[in-house]
Coordinates of C-alpha atoms and ligand atoms in Angstrom, one line a residue:
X1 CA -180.0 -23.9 -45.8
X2 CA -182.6 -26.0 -47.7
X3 CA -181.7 -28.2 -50.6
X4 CA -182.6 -26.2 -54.2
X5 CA -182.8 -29.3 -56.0
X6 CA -183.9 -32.4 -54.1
X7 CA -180.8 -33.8 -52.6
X8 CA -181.6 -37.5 -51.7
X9 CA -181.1 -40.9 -52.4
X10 CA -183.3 -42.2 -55.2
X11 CA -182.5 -46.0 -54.8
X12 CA -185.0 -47.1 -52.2
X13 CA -187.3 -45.3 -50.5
X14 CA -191.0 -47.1 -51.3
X15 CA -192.5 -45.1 -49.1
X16 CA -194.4 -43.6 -52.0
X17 CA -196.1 -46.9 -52.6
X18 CA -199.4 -47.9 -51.8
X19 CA -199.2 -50.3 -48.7
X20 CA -200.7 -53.0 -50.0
X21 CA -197.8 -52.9 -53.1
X22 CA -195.3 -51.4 -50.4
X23 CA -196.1 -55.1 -48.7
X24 CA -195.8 -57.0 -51.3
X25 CA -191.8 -55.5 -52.7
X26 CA -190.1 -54.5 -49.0
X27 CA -188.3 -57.5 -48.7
X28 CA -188.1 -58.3 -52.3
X29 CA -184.3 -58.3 -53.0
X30 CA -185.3 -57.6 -56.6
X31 CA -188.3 -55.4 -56.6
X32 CA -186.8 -53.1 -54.1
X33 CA -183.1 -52.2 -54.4
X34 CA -182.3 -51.1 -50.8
X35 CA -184.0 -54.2 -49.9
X36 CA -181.1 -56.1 -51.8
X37 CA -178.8 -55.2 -49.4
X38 CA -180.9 -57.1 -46.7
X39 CA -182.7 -59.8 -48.2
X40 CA -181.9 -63.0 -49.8
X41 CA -183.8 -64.6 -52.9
X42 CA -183.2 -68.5 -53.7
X43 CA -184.0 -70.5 -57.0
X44 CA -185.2 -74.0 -57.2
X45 CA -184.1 -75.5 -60.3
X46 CA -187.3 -77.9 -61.0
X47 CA -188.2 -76.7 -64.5
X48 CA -186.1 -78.0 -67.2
X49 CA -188.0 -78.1 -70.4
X50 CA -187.9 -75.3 -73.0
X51 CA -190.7 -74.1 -75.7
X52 CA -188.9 -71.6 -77.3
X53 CA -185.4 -71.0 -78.6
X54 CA -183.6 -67.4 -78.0
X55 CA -180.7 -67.0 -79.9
X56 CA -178.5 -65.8 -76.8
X57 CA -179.3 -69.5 -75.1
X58 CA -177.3 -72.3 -75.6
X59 CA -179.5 -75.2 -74.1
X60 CA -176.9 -76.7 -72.7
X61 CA -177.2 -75.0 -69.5
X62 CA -179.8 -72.3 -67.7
X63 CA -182.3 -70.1 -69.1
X64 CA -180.5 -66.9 -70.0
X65 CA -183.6 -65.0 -69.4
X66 CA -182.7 -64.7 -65.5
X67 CA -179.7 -66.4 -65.6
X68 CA -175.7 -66.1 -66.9
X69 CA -175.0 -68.3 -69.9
X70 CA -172.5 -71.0 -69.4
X71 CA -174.0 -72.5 -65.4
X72 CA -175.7 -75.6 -65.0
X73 CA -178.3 -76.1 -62.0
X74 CA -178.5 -79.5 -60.1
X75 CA -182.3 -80.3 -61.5
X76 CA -184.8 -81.0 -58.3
X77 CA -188.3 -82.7 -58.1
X78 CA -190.9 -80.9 -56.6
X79 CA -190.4 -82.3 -53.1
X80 CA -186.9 -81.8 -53.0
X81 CA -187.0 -78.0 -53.8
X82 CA -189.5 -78.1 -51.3
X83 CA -186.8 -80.0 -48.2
X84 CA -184.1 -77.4 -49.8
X85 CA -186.3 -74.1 -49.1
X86 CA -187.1 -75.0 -45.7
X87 CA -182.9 -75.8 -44.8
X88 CA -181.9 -72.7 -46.4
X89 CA -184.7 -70.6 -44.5
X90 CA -183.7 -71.8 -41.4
X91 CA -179.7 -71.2 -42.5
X92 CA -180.8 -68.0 -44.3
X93 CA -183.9 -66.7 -42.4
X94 CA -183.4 -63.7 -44.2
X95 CA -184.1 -65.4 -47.4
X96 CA -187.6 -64.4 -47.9
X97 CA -188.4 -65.0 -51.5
X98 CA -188.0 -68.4 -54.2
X99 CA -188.4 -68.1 -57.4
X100 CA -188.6 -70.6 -59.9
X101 CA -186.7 -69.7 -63.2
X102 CA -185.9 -72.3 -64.9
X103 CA -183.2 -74.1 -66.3
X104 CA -185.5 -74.1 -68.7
X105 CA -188.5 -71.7 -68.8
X106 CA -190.8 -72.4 -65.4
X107 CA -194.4 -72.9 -67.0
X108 CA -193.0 -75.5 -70.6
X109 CA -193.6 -77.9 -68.2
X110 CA -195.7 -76.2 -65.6
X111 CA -197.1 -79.0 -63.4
X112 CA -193.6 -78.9 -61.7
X113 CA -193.6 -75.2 -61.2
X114 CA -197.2 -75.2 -59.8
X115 CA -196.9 -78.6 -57.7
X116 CA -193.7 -77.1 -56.2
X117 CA -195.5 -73.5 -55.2
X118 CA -198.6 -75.5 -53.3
X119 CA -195.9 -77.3 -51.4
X120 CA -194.4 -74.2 -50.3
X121 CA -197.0 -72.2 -49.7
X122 CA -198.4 -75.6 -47.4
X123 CA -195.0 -75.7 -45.5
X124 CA -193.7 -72.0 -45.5
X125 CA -196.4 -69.7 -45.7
X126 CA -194.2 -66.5 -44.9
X127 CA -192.1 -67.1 -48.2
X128 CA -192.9 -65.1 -51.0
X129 CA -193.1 -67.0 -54.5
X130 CA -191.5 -65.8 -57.8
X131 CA -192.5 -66.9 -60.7
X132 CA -190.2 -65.8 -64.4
X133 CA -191.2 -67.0 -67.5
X134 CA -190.6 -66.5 -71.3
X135 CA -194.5 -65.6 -71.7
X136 CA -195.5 -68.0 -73.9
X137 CA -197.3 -70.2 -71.5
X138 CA -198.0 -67.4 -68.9
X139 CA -201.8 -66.7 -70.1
X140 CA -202.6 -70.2 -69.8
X141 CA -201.5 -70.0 -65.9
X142 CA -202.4 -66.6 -64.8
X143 CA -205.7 -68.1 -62.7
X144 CA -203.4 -71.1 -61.2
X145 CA -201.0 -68.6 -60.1
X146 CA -203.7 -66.1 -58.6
X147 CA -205.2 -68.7 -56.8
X148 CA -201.6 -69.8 -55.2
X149 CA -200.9 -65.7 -54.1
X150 CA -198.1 -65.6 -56.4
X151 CA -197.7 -62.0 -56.1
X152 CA -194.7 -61.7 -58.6
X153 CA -194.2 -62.7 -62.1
X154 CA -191.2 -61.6 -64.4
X155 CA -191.8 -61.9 -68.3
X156 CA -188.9 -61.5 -70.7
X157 CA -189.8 -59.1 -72.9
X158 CA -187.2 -58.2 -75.8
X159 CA -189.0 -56.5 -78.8
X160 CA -192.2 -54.7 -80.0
X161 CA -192.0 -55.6 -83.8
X162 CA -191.8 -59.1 -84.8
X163 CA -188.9 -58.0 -87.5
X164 CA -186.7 -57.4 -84.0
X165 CA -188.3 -60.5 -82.4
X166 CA -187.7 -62.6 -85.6
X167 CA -183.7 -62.0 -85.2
X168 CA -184.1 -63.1 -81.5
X169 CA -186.3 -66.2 -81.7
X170 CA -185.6 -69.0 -84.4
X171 CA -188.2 -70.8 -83.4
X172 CA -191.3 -71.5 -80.6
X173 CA -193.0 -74.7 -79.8
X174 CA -197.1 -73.8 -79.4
X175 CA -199.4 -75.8 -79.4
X176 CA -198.0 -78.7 -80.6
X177 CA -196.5 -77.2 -83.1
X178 CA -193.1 -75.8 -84.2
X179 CA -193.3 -72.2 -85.5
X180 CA -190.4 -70.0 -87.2
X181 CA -189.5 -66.7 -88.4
X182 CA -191.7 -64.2 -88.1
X183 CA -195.2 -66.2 -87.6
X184 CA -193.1 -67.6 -84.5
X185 CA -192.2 -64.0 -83.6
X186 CA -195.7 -62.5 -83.9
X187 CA -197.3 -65.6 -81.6
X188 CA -194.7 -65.1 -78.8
X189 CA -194.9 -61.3 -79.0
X190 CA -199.1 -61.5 -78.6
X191 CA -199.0 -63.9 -75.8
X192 CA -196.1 -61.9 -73.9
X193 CA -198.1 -58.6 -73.5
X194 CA -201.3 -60.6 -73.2
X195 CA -200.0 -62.5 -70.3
X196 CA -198.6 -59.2 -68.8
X197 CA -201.7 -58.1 -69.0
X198 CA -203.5 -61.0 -67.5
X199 CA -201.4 -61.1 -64.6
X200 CA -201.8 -56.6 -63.9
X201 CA -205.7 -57.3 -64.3
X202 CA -205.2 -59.8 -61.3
X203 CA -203.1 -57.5 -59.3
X204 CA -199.6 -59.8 -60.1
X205 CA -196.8 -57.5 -60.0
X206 CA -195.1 -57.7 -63.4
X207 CA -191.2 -57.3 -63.2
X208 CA -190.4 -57.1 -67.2
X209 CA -186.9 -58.6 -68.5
X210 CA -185.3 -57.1 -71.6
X211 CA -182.5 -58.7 -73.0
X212 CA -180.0 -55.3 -74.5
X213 CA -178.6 -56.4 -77.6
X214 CA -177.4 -53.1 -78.7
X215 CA -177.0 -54.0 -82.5
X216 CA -180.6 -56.1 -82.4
X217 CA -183.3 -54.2 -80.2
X218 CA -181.1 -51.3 -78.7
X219 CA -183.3 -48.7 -80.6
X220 CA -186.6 -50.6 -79.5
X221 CA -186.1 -51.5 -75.7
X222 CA -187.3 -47.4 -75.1
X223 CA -190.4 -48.3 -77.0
X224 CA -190.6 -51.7 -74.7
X225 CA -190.4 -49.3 -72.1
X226 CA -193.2 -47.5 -73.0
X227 CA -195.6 -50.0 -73.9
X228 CA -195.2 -52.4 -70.7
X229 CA -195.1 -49.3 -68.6
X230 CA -198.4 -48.1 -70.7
X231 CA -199.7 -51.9 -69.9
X232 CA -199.0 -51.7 -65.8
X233 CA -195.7 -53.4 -65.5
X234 CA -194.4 -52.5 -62.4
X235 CA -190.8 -52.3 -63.3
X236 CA -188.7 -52.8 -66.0
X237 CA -185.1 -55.0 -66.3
X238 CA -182.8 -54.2 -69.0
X239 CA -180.2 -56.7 -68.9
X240 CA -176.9 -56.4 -70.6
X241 CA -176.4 -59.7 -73.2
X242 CA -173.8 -61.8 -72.2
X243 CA -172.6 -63.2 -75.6
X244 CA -168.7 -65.2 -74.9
X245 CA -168.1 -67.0 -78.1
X246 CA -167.0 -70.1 -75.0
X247 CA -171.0 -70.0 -74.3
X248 CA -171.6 -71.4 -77.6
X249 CA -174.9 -69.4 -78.1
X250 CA -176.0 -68.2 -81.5
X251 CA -175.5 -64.9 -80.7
X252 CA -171.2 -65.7 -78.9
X253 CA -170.4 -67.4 -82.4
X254 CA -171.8 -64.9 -84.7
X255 CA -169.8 -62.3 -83.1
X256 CA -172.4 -60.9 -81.7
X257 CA -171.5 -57.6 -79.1
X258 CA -172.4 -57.0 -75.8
X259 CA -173.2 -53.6 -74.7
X260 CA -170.6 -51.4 -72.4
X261 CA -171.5 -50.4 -69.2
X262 CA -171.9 -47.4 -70.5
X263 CA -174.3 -47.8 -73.1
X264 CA -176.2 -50.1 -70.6
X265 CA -176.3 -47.1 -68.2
X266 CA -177.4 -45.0 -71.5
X267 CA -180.6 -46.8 -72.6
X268 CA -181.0 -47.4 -68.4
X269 CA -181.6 -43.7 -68.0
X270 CA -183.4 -43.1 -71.1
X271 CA -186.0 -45.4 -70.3
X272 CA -186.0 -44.0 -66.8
X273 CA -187.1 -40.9 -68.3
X274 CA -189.9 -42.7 -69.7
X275 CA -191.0 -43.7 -66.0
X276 CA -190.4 -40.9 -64.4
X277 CA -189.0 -41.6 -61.6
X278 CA -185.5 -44.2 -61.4
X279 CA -188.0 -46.6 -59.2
X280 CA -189.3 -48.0 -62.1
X281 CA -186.3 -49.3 -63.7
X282 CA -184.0 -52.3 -62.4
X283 CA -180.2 -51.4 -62.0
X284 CA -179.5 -54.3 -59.3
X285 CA -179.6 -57.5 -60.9
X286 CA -177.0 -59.8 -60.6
X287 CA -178.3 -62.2 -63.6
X288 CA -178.4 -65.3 -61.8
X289 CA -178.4 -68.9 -61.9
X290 CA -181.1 -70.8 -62.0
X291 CA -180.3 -72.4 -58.1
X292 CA -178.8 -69.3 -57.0
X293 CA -179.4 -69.0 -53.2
X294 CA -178.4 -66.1 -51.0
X295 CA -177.5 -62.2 -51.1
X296 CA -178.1 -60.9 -54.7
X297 CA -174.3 -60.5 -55.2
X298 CA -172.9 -63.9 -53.8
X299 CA -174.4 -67.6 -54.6
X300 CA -174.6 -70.0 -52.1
X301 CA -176.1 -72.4 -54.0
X302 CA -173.2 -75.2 -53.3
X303 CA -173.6 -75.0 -49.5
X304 CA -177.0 -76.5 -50.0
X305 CA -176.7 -79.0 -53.0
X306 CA -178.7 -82.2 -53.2
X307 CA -175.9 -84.8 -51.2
X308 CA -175.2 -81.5 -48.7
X309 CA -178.8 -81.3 -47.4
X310 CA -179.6 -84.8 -47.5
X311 CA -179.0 -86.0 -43.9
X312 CA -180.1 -82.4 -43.1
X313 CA -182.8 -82.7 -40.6
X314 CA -186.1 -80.1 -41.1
X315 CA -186.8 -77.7 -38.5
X316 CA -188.5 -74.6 -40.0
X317 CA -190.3 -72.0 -37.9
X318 CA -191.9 -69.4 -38.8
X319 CA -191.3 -67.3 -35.5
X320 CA -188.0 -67.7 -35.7
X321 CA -187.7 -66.3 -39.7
X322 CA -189.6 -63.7 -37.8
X323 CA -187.1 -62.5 -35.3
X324 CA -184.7 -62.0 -37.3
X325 CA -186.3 -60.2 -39.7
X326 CA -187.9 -57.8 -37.3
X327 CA -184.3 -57.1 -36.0
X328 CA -183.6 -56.4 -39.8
X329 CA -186.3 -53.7 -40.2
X330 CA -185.3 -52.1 -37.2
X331 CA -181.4 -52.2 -39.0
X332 CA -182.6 -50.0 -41.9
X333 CA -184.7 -48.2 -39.7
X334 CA -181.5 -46.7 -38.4
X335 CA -179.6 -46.6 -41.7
X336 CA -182.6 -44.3 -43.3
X337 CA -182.6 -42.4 -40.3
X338 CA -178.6 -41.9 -41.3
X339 CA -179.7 -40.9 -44.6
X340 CA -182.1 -38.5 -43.5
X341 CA -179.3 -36.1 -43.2
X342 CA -178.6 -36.1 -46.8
X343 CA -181.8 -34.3 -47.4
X344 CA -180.7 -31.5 -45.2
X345 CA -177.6 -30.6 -47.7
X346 CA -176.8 -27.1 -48.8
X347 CA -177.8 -25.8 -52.4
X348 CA -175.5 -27.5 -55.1
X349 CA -175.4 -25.5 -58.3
X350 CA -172.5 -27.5 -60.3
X351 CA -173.6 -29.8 -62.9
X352 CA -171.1 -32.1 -62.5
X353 CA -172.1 -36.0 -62.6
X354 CA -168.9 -38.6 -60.8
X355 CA -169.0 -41.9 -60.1
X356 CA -167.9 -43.4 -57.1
X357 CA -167.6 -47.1 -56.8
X358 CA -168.5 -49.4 -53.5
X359 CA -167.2 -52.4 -51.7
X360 CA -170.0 -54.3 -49.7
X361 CA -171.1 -57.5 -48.4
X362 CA -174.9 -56.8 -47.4
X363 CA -176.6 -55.0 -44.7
X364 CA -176.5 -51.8 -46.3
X365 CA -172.9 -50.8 -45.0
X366 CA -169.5 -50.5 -46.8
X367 CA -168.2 -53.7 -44.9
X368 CA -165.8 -55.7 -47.0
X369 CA -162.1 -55.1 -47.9
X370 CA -161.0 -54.3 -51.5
X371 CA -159.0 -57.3 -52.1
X372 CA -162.2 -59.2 -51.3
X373 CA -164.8 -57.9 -53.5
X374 CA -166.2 -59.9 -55.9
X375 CA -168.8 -57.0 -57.6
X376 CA -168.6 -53.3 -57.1
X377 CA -171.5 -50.8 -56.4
X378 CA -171.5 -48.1 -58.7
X379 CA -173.4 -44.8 -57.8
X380 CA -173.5 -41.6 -59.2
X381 CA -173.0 -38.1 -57.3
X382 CA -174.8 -35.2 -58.8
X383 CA -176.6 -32.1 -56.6
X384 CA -179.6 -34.2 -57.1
X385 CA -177.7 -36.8 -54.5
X386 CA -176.7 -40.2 -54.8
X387 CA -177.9 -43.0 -57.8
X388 CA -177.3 -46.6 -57.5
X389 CA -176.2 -47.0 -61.0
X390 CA -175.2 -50.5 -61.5
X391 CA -173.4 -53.5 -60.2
X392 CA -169.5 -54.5 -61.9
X393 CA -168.3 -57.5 -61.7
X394 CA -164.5 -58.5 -61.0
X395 CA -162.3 -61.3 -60.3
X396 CA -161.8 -61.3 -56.5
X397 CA -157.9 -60.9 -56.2
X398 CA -157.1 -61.7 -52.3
X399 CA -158.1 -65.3 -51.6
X400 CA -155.8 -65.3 -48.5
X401 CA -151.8 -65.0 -48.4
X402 CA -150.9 -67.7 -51.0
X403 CA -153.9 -67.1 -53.8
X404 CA -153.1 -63.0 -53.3
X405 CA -149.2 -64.5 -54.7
X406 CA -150.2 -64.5 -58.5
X407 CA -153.2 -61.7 -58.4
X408 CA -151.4 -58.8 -59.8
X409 CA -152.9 -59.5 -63.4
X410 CA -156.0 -59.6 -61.6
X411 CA -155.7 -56.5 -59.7
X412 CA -155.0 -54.3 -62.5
X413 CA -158.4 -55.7 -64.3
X414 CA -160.3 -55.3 -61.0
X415 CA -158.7 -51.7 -61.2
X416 CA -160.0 -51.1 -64.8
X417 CA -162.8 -52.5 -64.1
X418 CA -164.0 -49.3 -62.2
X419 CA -161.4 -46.5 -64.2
X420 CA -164.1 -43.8 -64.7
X421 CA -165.0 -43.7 -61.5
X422 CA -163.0 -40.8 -59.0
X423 CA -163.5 -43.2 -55.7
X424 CA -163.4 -46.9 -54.4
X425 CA -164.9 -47.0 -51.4
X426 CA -163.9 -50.3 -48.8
X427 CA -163.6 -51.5 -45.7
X428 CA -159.7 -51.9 -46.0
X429 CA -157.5 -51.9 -48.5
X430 CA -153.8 -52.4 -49.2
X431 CA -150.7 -50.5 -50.3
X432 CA -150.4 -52.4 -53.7
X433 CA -154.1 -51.7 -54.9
X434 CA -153.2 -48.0 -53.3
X435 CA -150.4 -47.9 -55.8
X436 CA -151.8 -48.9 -58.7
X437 CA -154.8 -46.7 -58.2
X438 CA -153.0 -43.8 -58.5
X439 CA -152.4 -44.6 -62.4
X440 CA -155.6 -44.3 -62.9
X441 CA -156.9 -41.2 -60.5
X442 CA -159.2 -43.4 -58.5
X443 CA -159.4 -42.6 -54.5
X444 CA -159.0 -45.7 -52.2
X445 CA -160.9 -44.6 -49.6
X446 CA -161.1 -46.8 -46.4
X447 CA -161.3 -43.7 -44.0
X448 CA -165.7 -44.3 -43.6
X449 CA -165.3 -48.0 -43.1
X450 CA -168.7 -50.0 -41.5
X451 CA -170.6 -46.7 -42.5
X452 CA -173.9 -46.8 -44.0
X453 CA -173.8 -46.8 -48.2
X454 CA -175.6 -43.7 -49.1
X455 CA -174.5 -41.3 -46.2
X456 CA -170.8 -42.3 -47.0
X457 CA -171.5 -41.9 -51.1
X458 CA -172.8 -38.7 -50.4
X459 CA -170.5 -37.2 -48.0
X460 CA -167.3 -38.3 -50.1
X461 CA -169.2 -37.7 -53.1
X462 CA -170.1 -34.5 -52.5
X463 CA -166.9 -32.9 -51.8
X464 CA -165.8 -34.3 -55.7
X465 CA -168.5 -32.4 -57.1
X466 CA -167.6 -29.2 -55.1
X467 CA -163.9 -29.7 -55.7
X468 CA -163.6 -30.1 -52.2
X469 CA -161.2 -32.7 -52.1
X470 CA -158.6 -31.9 -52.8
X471 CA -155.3 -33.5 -50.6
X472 CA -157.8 -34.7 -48.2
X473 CA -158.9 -38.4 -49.9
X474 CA -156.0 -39.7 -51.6
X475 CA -153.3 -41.0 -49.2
Ligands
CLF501 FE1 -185.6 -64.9 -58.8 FE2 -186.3 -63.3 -60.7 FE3 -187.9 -63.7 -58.7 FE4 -185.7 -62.4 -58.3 S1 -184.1 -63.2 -59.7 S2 -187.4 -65.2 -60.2 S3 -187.4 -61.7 -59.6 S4 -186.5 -64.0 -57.1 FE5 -183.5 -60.9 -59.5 FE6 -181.8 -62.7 -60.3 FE7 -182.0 -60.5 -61.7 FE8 -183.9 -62.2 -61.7 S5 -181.3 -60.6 -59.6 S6 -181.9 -62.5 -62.5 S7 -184.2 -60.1 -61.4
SF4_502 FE1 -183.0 -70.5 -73.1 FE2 -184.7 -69.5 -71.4 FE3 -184.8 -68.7 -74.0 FE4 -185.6 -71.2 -73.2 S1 -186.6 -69.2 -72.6 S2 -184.3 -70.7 -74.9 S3 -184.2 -71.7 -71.6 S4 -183.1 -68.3 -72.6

């Protein structure tokens, strides 16, 4: 029996792309979201300096526009960054992207940024560069950055008006001058859309950050939507404000309030509406620090700190990056393949929507034990198929036999943490976390353990929607 609807997966497939675009995003852990599960991204922290102030920043530590308030980086000069890539992409040779986002914003100060991307792309030419920036600057660069192939820039983008702006921004530094209010506002605003339009006109892909501050720009992020989707942006990040009162940004001490996951997922789908299809909105980032290296979920930025790598001696090669990575295509080869057989599904004509939540450590697969997640996957099951819905953080409870001693507190959070959703799906998992789960009517479900994500979410999630379930999951 065909499928009536169009029962698939809607989280990765690029093959819709135009080759030369498909080339540039299928082993960009944040342009493509299968590719996430494969491919590592690093940072090198070599741009420190600011020209702006955005009230959910406290300067203290890294720029909040790709980062998580409250981390500081280990600064670099250009030439170390440069040592650091080429360790961590013979340690990591599936790392296949550096981007440079700060501490600070990557162009205030852009002769670092720009003397650190002609080293690399001197000394490890297969390495995509990445490139995020407030905006402010970006016009100024767009030739420099053409003329090094940087084939990805990421502009925070947080409002349309300047009234919305003005509430974000205090202040901007431009032109050797300190602007405020809402002649500040209107100058960053111009230059933001300007630049994104600079870099589209030289055939940059534009990723587009948005900040959601639901009581500040949560009406206006659809219109942001709109108008960088109208000005070629190529996707679009809406990023749940992190606002602690411990941070000590503007926005912690004033009370300010984060959004819930769901109203994140809310404004998420609304503007997917606007793009048509889920591709063009980001669901998978991990909001990360500024010398993040590894998997998008996990940081491995303290294996390779300054006094770690400095004995270190540098043998990059290029062939062998490339081995590896060739045995990594033919990997999702086979888990797409897998997949295939969602597409073949019978005619679902519920309307129910669940949520089934996923334990995984990369490579596309549900590989790691309950005890031992740090973040959960969160898709959604519908007749249309699967939808990678968003990342959720928790406290990883089982550190081993003596650290598991005091988790319980910790295990009932990690337990909340993922309440709405009918199914955990792990590698292992253990009585306790079995028992407790049963308070809240979510599945442990160990039973398609080292299976491939999608086929698994589909086949358990499936049987939910057509209340097929029933005695079989829970055990
Ligand atoms: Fe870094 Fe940003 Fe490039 Fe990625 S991150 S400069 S586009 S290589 Fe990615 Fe990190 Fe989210 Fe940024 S998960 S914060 S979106
Ligand atoms: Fe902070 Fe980044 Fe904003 Fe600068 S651009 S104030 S570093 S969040």
């Amino acid at each position: 029996m065909g499928c009536s609807t169009s029962c698939s997966s809607k989280s990765g497939d690029l093959d819709f792309l135009p080759e030369h675009v498909r080339q540039k995003v299928y082993n960009h852990p944040c342009y493509s979201q299968e590719a996430h599960h494969h491919y590592a991204r690093m940072h090198v922290a070599v741009a420190p300096a600011c020209n702006i102030q955005c009230n959910y920043c406290n300067r203290k530590y890294d720029c909040s526009n790709e980062s998580r308030p409250g981390v500081v980086s280990e600064v670099l000069a250009p030439e170390e960054a440069v040592k650091k890539v080429m360790i961590v992409g013979m340690e990591i040779p599936q790392m296949t992207v550096v981007g440079i986002a700060g501490p600070g914003d990557s162009l205030a100060d852009g002769h670092k940024t720009l003397k650190t991307f002609r080293l690399l792309r001197e000394k490890t030419p297969d390495i995509k560069l990445c490139l995020s920036t407030n905006g402010l600057l970006l016009l100024d660069y767009v030739d420099k950055l053409k003329e090094l192939n940087i084939d990805h820039v990421t502009i925070t983008i947080n409002a349309t008006t300047p009234e919305t702006a003005k509430k974000i921004y205090p202040w901007i530094f431009y032109n050797h001058k300190r602007y405020k209010g809402i002649e500040a506002a209107k100058i960053l605003l111009e230059r933001q859309y300007e630049g994104l339009m600079a870099c589209v006109k030289n055939d940059i892909l534009v990723k587009v950050n948005s900040v959601f501050i639901p009581d500040i720009n949560g009406e206006e992020l659809v219109e942001v939507s709109k108008k960088v989707k109208e000005l070629g942006a190529f996707l679009h990040n809406i990023m749940p404000l992190i606002s602690k009162a411990e941070y000590g940004t503007k926005f912690g001490l004033d009370g300010v309030k984060e959004p819930t996951h769901q109203q994140l997922k809310d404004i998420q789908d609304k503007c997917s509406s606007i793009w048509g299809t889920d591709f063009g909105i980001m669901r998978h980032c991990r909001q990360c620090r500024a010398d993040a290296v590894g998997l998008l979920g996990e940081d491995r930025g303290s294996e390779f700190t300054k006094d770690k790598i400095n004995n270190i001696d540098i043998k990059y090669s290029v062939e062998a990056r490339e081995q590896v990575q060739l045995k990594i295509e033919n990997w999702r080869k086979l888990l797409k393949e897998a997949s295939k057989e969602m597409e073949e599904k019978e005619a679902i004509y519920t309307d129910e929507k669940i949520l089934i939540a996923v334990a995984s450590s990369g490579d596309g697969l549900i590989n790691q034990h309950f005890g031992h997640a740090h973040e959960f996957l969160i898709y959604e099951v519908s007749k249309k198929g699967i939808k990678f819905v968003h990342h959720r953080k928790v406290q990883q409870y089982c550190h081993g036999d003596i650290a598991c001693l005091d988790g319980a507190n910790i295990l009932e959070d990690t337990i909340k943490t993922i309440s709405d959703c009918k199914a955990v799906l792990c590698a292992k998992i253990g009585f306790e976390p079995r028992d407790i789960m049963k308070n809240y009517s979510i599945d442990p479900v160990d039973e398609v353990a080292y299976q491939p994500i999608e086929k698994a979410v589909w086949e358990i999630g499936r049987k939910y929607i057509l209340k097929e379930n029933a005695n079989v999951l829970a055990n």
